[in-house]
Short mmCIF file of C-alpha atoms in Angstrom, two decimals:
data_model
loop_
_atom_site.label_atom_id
_atom_site.label_comp_id
_atom_site.label_asym_id
_atom_site.label_seq_id
_atom_site.Cartn_x
_atom_site.Cartn_y
_atom_site.Cartn_z
CA UNK Q 1 -210.03 15.96 170.74
CA UNK Q 2 -207.06 18.04 170.67
CA UNK Q 3 -204.46 18.84 173.41
CA UNK Q 4 -202.01 21.94 173.57
CA UNK Q 5 -198.35 20.51 173.62
CA UNK Q 6 -195.97 23.03 175.08
CA UNK Q 7 -193.27 23.93 172.72
CA UNK Q 8 -189.74 22.89 173.84
CA UNK Q 9 -187.45 25.59 175.11
CA UNK Q 10 -184.39 24.01 173.46
CA UNK Q 11 -184.03 22.24 170.10
CA UNK Q 12 -184.28 18.64 169.76
CA UNK Q 13 -180.65 18.43 168.27
CA UNK Q 14 -178.45 17.75 171.45
CA UNK Q 15 -175.03 18.30 170.07
CA UNK Q 16 -172.01 19.99 171.44
CA UNK Q 17 -168.69 21.24 169.69
CA UNK Q 18 -165.80 18.96 170.17
CA UNK Q 19 -162.37 18.84 168.45
CA UNK Q 20 -162.06 16.48 165.39
CA UNK Q 21 -159.18 14.22 164.92
CA UNK Q 22 -156.58 15.83 162.64
CA UNK Q 23 -153.11 15.24 161.43
CA UNK Q 24 -150.85 17.53 159.94
CA UNK Q 25 -151.33 18.42 156.22
CA UNK Q 26 -147.95 17.84 155.09
CA UNK Q 27 -148.09 14.11 155.68
CA UNK Q 28 -151.21 13.75 153.74
CA UNK Q 29 -149.61 15.51 150.80
CA UNK Q 30 -146.70 13.18 151.17
CA UNK Q 31 -149.20 10.23 150.92
CA UNK Q 32 -150.69 11.87 147.81
CA UNK Q 33 -147.26 12.10 146.22
CA UNK Q 34 -146.75 8.34 146.98
CA UNK Q 35 -150.16 7.66 145.46
CA UNK Q 36 -149.37 9.62 142.13
CA UNK Q 37 -146.09 7.74 142.00
CA UNK Q 38 -147.76 4.25 142.22
CA UNK Q 39 -150.24 5.39 139.51
CA UNK Q 40 -147.17 6.61 137.24
CA UNK Q 41 -145.31 3.17 137.96
CA UNK Q 42 -148.43 1.11 137.03
CA UNK Q 43 -148.83 3.01 133.97
CA UNK Q 44 -145.22 2.29 133.06
CA UNK Q 45 -145.51 -1.41 133.89
CA UNK Q 46 -148.73 -1.53 131.66
CA UNK Q 47 -146.68 -0.01 128.83
CA UNK Q 48 -144.05 -2.34 129.32
CA UNK Q 49 -146.65 -5.34 128.85
CA UNK Q 50 -146.21 -6.54 132.46
CA UNK Q 51 -150.07 -6.78 132.66
CA UNK Q 52 -150.54 -8.25 136.13
CA UNK Q 53 -148.54 -5.76 138.08
CA UNK Q 54 -149.44 -2.62 136.26
CA UNK Q 55 -153.29 -2.49 136.70
CA UNK Q 56 -152.81 -3.25 140.37
CA UNK Q 57 -150.43 -0.41 141.07
CA UNK Q 58 -152.88 1.89 139.09
CA UNK Q 59 -155.83 0.66 141.12
CA UNK Q 60 -154.01 0.89 144.51
CA UNK Q 61 -152.71 4.31 143.65
CA UNK Q 62 -155.92 5.72 142.52
CA UNK Q 63 -157.87 4.56 145.75
CA UNK Q 64 -155.04 5.81 147.85
CA UNK Q 65 -155.11 9.22 145.95
CA UNK Q 66 -158.98 9.50 146.32
CA UNK Q 67 -158.73 8.64 150.02
CA UNK Q 68 -155.96 11.11 150.77
CA UNK Q 69 -157.27 13.96 148.66
CA UNK Q 70 -160.88 13.59 150.39
CA UNK Q 71 -159.12 14.01 153.75
CA UNK Q 72 -157.45 17.44 153.12
CA UNK Q 73 -158.82 20.31 155.01
CA UNK Q 74 -157.74 23.98 154.44
CA UNK Q 75 -158.61 26.58 156.94
CA UNK Q 76 -158.16 30.44 156.71
CA UNK Q 77 -157.87 32.63 159.96
CA UNK Q 78 -161.44 33.28 161.49
CA UNK Q 79 -162.99 30.31 159.99
CA UNK Q 80 -163.85 26.65 161.25
CA UNK Q 81 -165.10 23.60 159.55
CA UNK Q 82 -167.72 21.18 161.00
CA UNK Q 83 -166.99 17.58 159.95
CA UNK Q 84 -169.92 15.11 159.15
CA UNK Q 85 -169.45 11.58 158.30
CA UNK Q 86 -172.45 9.39 157.17
CA UNK Q 87 -174.87 11.99 158.70
CA UNK Q 88 -173.08 12.14 162.04
CA UNK Q 89 -171.25 14.92 163.49
CA UNK Q 90 -167.67 13.97 164.34
CA UNK Q 91 -165.95 17.10 165.29
CA UNK Q 92 -164.83 20.64 164.44
CA UNK Q 93 -161.48 22.04 163.13
CA UNK Q 94 -160.75 25.54 164.30
CA UNK Q 95 -157.01 26.05 163.92
CA UNK Q 96 -155.84 27.57 160.68
CA UNK Q 97 -153.65 25.76 158.32
CA UNK Q 98 -153.42 22.53 156.22
CA UNK Q 99 -154.79 19.56 157.94
CA UNK Q 100 -155.61 15.94 157.20
CA UNK Q 101 -158.79 14.62 158.79
CA UNK Q 102 -161.01 11.70 158.31
CA UNK Q 103 -161.44 10.85 154.60
CA UNK Q 104 -164.74 11.19 152.88
CA UNK Q 105 -166.27 13.60 155.40
CA UNK Q 106 -168.49 16.47 154.49
CA UNK Q 107 -166.73 19.61 155.50
CA UNK Q 108 -169.25 22.57 156.38
CA UNK Q 109 -167.41 26.08 156.88
CA UNK Q 110 -168.58 28.15 159.66
CA UNK Q 111 -167.35 31.77 160.09
CA UNK Q 112 -166.15 32.20 163.78
CA UNK Q 113 -165.33 35.99 163.09
CA UNK Q 114 -167.15 38.87 164.98
CA UNK Q 115 -170.30 39.83 163.23
CA UNK Q 116 -172.43 43.03 163.60
CA UNK Q 117 -175.49 44.24 162.11
CA UNK Q 118 -178.11 47.05 162.57
CA UNK Q 119 -181.59 46.00 163.07
CA UNK Q 120 -184.52 47.53 161.19
CA UNK Q 121 -186.07 50.71 162.60
CA UNK Q 122 -188.89 49.13 164.71
CA UNK Q 123 -192.14 51.13 165.50
CA UNK Q 124 -193.17 50.18 168.91
CA UNK Q 125 -195.10 51.68 171.92
CA UNK Q 126 -192.89 52.33 174.98
CA UNK Q 127 -194.14 51.70 178.53
CA UNK Q 128 -196.36 54.93 178.60
CA UNK Q 129 -198.02 53.90 175.32
CA UNK Q 130 -196.11 56.49 173.24
CA UNK Q 131 -195.16 55.26 169.68
CA UNK Q 132 -191.45 55.54 169.21
CA UNK Q 133 -188.99 54.44 166.48
CA UNK Q 134 -185.92 52.61 167.62
CA UNK Q 135 -183.12 50.51 166.16
CA UNK Q 136 -179.93 48.85 167.71
CA UNK Q 137 -176.60 47.38 166.70
CA UNK Q 138 -175.81 44.02 167.69
CA UNK Q 139 -172.40 42.44 167.77
CA UNK Q 140 -172.16 38.70 168.03
CA UNK Q 141 -169.99 35.69 167.42
CA UNK Q 142 -170.20 32.02 166.92
CA UNK Q 143 -169.36 30.26 170.24
CA UNK Q 144 -170.25 26.58 169.57
CA UNK Q 145 -169.92 25.73 165.72
CA UNK Q 146 -172.02 22.46 166.15
CA UNK Q 147 -174.99 24.06 167.71
CA UNK Q 148 -174.86 27.03 165.04
CA UNK Q 149 -174.92 24.50 162.32
CA UNK Q 150 -177.32 21.66 163.68
CA UNK Q 151 -179.63 23.57 166.22
CA UNK Q 152 -181.03 26.07 163.76
CA UNK Q 153 -181.63 26.38 160.19
CA UNK Q 154 -179.85 29.68 159.51
CA UNK Q 155 -177.94 30.97 162.55
CA UNK Q 156 -177.48 34.43 160.87
CA UNK Q 157 -181.08 34.90 160.16
CA UNK Q 158 -181.82 33.58 163.78
CA UNK Q 159 -179.66 36.30 165.29
CA UNK Q 160 -181.58 38.97 163.31
CA UNK Q 161 -185.05 37.76 164.22
CA UNK Q 162 -184.24 37.30 167.92
CA UNK Q 163 -182.44 40.62 168.16
CA UNK Q 164 -185.47 42.36 166.77
CA UNK Q 165 -187.77 40.55 169.19
CA UNK Q 166 -185.61 41.39 172.12
CA UNK Q 167 -185.34 44.98 171.07
CA UNK Q 168 -189.13 45.24 170.81
CA UNK Q 169 -189.57 43.82 174.31
CA UNK Q 170 -187.08 46.11 175.90
CA UNK Q 171 -188.66 49.07 174.21
CA UNK Q 172 -192.16 48.29 175.56
CA UNK Q 173 -190.85 47.71 178.98
CA UNK Q 174 -189.41 51.21 179.56
CA UNK Q 175 -190.78 54.74 178.95
CA UNK Q 176 -189.00 57.02 176.37
CA UNK Q 177 -188.46 59.82 178.83
CA UNK Q 178 -190.27 60.06 182.32
CA UNK Q 179 -189.11 62.09 185.23
CA UNK Q 180 -190.72 59.87 187.59
CA UNK Q 181 -189.10 56.52 186.39
CA UNK Q 182 -185.58 55.56 187.24
CA UNK Q 183 -184.77 53.97 183.97
CA UNK Q 184 -185.72 55.61 180.58
CA UNK Q 185 -184.78 54.58 177.05
CA UNK Q 186 -183.32 58.17 176.30
CA UNK Q 187 -181.70 58.71 179.71
CA UNK Q 188 -180.17 55.47 180.62
CA UNK Q 189 -178.73 54.22 177.38
CA UNK Q 190 -175.98 52.12 179.07
CA UNK Q 191 -178.57 50.30 181.22
CA UNK Q 192 -180.90 49.69 178.24
CA UNK Q 193 -177.89 48.36 176.29
CA UNK Q 194 -176.91 45.91 178.98
CA UNK Q 195 -180.50 44.76 179.39
CA UNK Q 196 -180.68 44.21 175.63
CA UNK Q 197 -177.30 42.30 175.41
CA UNK Q 198 -178.62 39.99 178.28
CA UNK Q 199 -181.95 39.24 176.70
CA UNK Q 200 -180.33 38.65 173.00
CA UNK Q 201 -177.68 36.42 174.58
CA UNK Q 202 -180.43 34.41 176.54
CA UNK Q 203 -182.35 34.05 173.21
CA UNK Q 204 -179.52 32.93 170.85
CA UNK Q 205 -177.64 30.73 173.42
CA UNK Q 206 -179.50 27.56 172.03
CA UNK Q 207 -177.83 28.25 168.74
CA UNK Q 208 -174.34 28.40 170.07
CA UNK Q 209 -173.97 32.13 169.62
CA UNK Q 210 -172.74 34.69 172.07
CA UNK Q 211 -173.32 38.41 172.08
CA UNK Q 212 -170.18 40.82 172.30
CA UNK Q 213 -172.01 44.18 172.53
CA UNK Q 214 -175.28 45.85 171.78
CA UNK Q 215 -176.01 49.54 171.29
CA UNK Q 216 -179.10 51.64 170.64
CA UNK Q 217 -178.40 53.39 167.14
CA UNK Q 218 -181.56 55.34 166.79
CA UNK Q 219 -184.29 56.44 169.13
CA UNK Q 220 -187.01 59.01 168.42
CA UNK Q 221 -190.54 59.67 168.91
CA UNK Q 222 -192.86 58.52 165.95
CA UNK Q 223 -193.50 61.31 163.48
CA UNK Q 224 -197.46 61.50 164.53
CA UNK Q 225 -196.38 62.63 167.96
CA UNK Q 226 -193.03 64.11 167.73
CA UNK Q 227 -194.16 67.73 167.50
CA UNK Q 228 -196.55 67.34 170.68
CA UNK Q 229 -193.82 65.66 172.64
CA UNK Q 230 -191.17 68.35 171.60
CA UNK Q 231 -193.71 71.07 172.92
CA UNK Q 232 -194.07 69.04 176.07
CA UNK Q 233 -190.17 68.81 176.57
CA UNK Q 234 -190.00 72.52 175.93
CA UNK Q 235 -192.68 73.24 178.53
CA UNK Q 236 -190.98 71.12 181.16
CA UNK Q 237 -187.73 72.84 180.34
CA UNK Q 238 -189.40 76.37 180.61
CA UNK Q 239 -191.14 75.38 183.98
CA UNK Q 240 -187.80 74.03 185.51
CA UNK Q 241 -186.15 77.30 184.47
CA UNK Q 242 -188.90 79.40 186.01
CA UNK Q 243 -188.70 77.40 189.23
CA UNK Q 244 -185.02 78.22 189.34
CA UNK Q 245 -185.52 81.80 188.66
CA UNK Q 246 -188.08 82.17 191.26
CA UNK Q 247 -186.12 80.33 193.93
CA UNK Q 248 -182.97 82.57 193.35
CA UNK Q 249 -185.31 85.76 193.16
CA UNK Q 250 -186.81 84.87 196.65
CA UNK Q 251 -183.37 84.32 198.15
CA UNK Q 252 -182.21 87.70 196.62
CA UNK Q 253 -185.22 89.68 198.11
CA UNK Q 254 -184.73 88.10 201.44
CA UNK Q 255 -181.13 89.03 201.52
CA UNK Q 256 -181.95 92.76 200.37
CA UNK Q 257 -184.48 93.11 203.16
CA UNK Q 258 -182.36 91.78 205.75
CA UNK Q 259 -179.34 93.84 204.78
CA UNK Q 260 -181.56 97.06 204.88
CA UNK Q 261 -182.95 96.31 208.25
CA UNK Q 262 -179.65 95.21 209.61
CA UNK Q 263 -178.06 98.53 208.57
CA UNK Q 264 -180.81 100.65 209.71
CA UNK Q 265 -181.28 102.06 206.29
CA UNK Q 266 -184.89 102.31 206.47
CA UNK Q 267 -187.72 101.10 208.56
CA UNK Q 268 -190.43 99.27 206.67
CA UNK Q 269 -193.81 98.42 207.83
CA UNK Q 270 -195.77 95.53 206.58
CA UNK Q 271 -197.28 97.51 203.74
CA UNK Q 272 -194.00 98.98 202.45
CA UNK Q 273 -192.30 95.70 202.92
CA UNK Q 274 -195.00 94.02 200.80
CA UNK Q 275 -194.55 96.77 198.11
CA UNK Q 276 -190.82 96.39 198.08
CA UNK Q 277 -191.04 92.51 197.64
CA UNK Q 278 -193.51 92.76 194.84
CA UNK Q 279 -191.38 95.32 193.06
CA UNK Q 280 -188.13 93.34 193.34
CA UNK Q 281 -189.89 90.05 192.26
CA UNK Q 282 -191.27 91.79 189.27
CA UNK Q 283 -187.69 93.15 188.26
CA UNK Q 284 -185.97 89.78 189.03
CA UNK Q 285 -188.48 87.51 187.45
CA UNK Q 286 -189.49 89.47 184.42
CA UNK Q 287 -188.82 88.50 180.81
CA UNK Q 288 -187.82 91.90 179.75
CA UNK Q 289 -186.06 94.61 181.37
CA UNK Q 290 -188.19 96.65 184.03
CA UNK Q 291 -188.46 100.29 183.38
CA UNK Q 292 -187.74 102.32 186.64
CA UNK Q 293 -190.46 104.67 187.97
CA UNK Q 294 -189.57 107.23 190.51
CA UNK Q 295 -192.50 107.66 193.06
CA UNK Q 296 -192.59 111.22 194.22
CA UNK Q 297 -195.77 110.67 196.33
CA UNK Q 298 -196.49 108.79 199.46
CA UNK Q 299 -197.80 105.11 199.84
CA UNK Q 300 -200.51 106.60 202.18
CA UNK Q 301 -202.44 108.92 199.98
#
């Protein structure tokens, strides 16, 4: 009989970054110089056939040189080193320069510079079920060097995979473009970028990483529906333009009739008023220029 065991939401490695013990590097260099001097003195004593003292000085100098040399730590700007002694994490060195640390530790370099990468262009369905192609740029940085080194296998690859998963989830949660929805992928890029930054940050926090910024770099309908969606957008634009034209034409006709009646230019009955309204709307709403026709007859023939 098997049981379903829920996966842990956090890694089993419970480690937090802490500052490692350090000492200024020049002190270690001075000790190395002393060790080299002891070795040289021991060699000189051996050559002088003073056997008991010579080998002792050489041995002490060699041990001291090995200890001091193994404790030197050189850091460049934008780098940190995680120190591990006998399989245990003992601290992190972040300040650039030459330092002397605990001898015989394993020094693992971790970049704390700001990184950025662009996700692959993903093909997903938006909230309306339309296939779209989307990609994003993620800017991130290591915040906790210990977690980045021990909580996940490869923190750089971890960021890539989790960013693409977050992008896919965000794209499926909102429509590409929908007038009835407050948030869309195309019309609310700032809101979408903020949502993605929050989701990526939540996903990679367990690895000691933080998100600086996210941006949508590519967004388009998939090729199989791109032409149809373009026609839909054009139709929507035409309808919106027609509505504006009709609204303006009705207002102009109303103003014209009111001015004619107010100035007693002509008295129109219902039939003549309807004919004038029809003619004015045709002239104002038509796609091409209207050709004027002079009516020499009467409306009541």
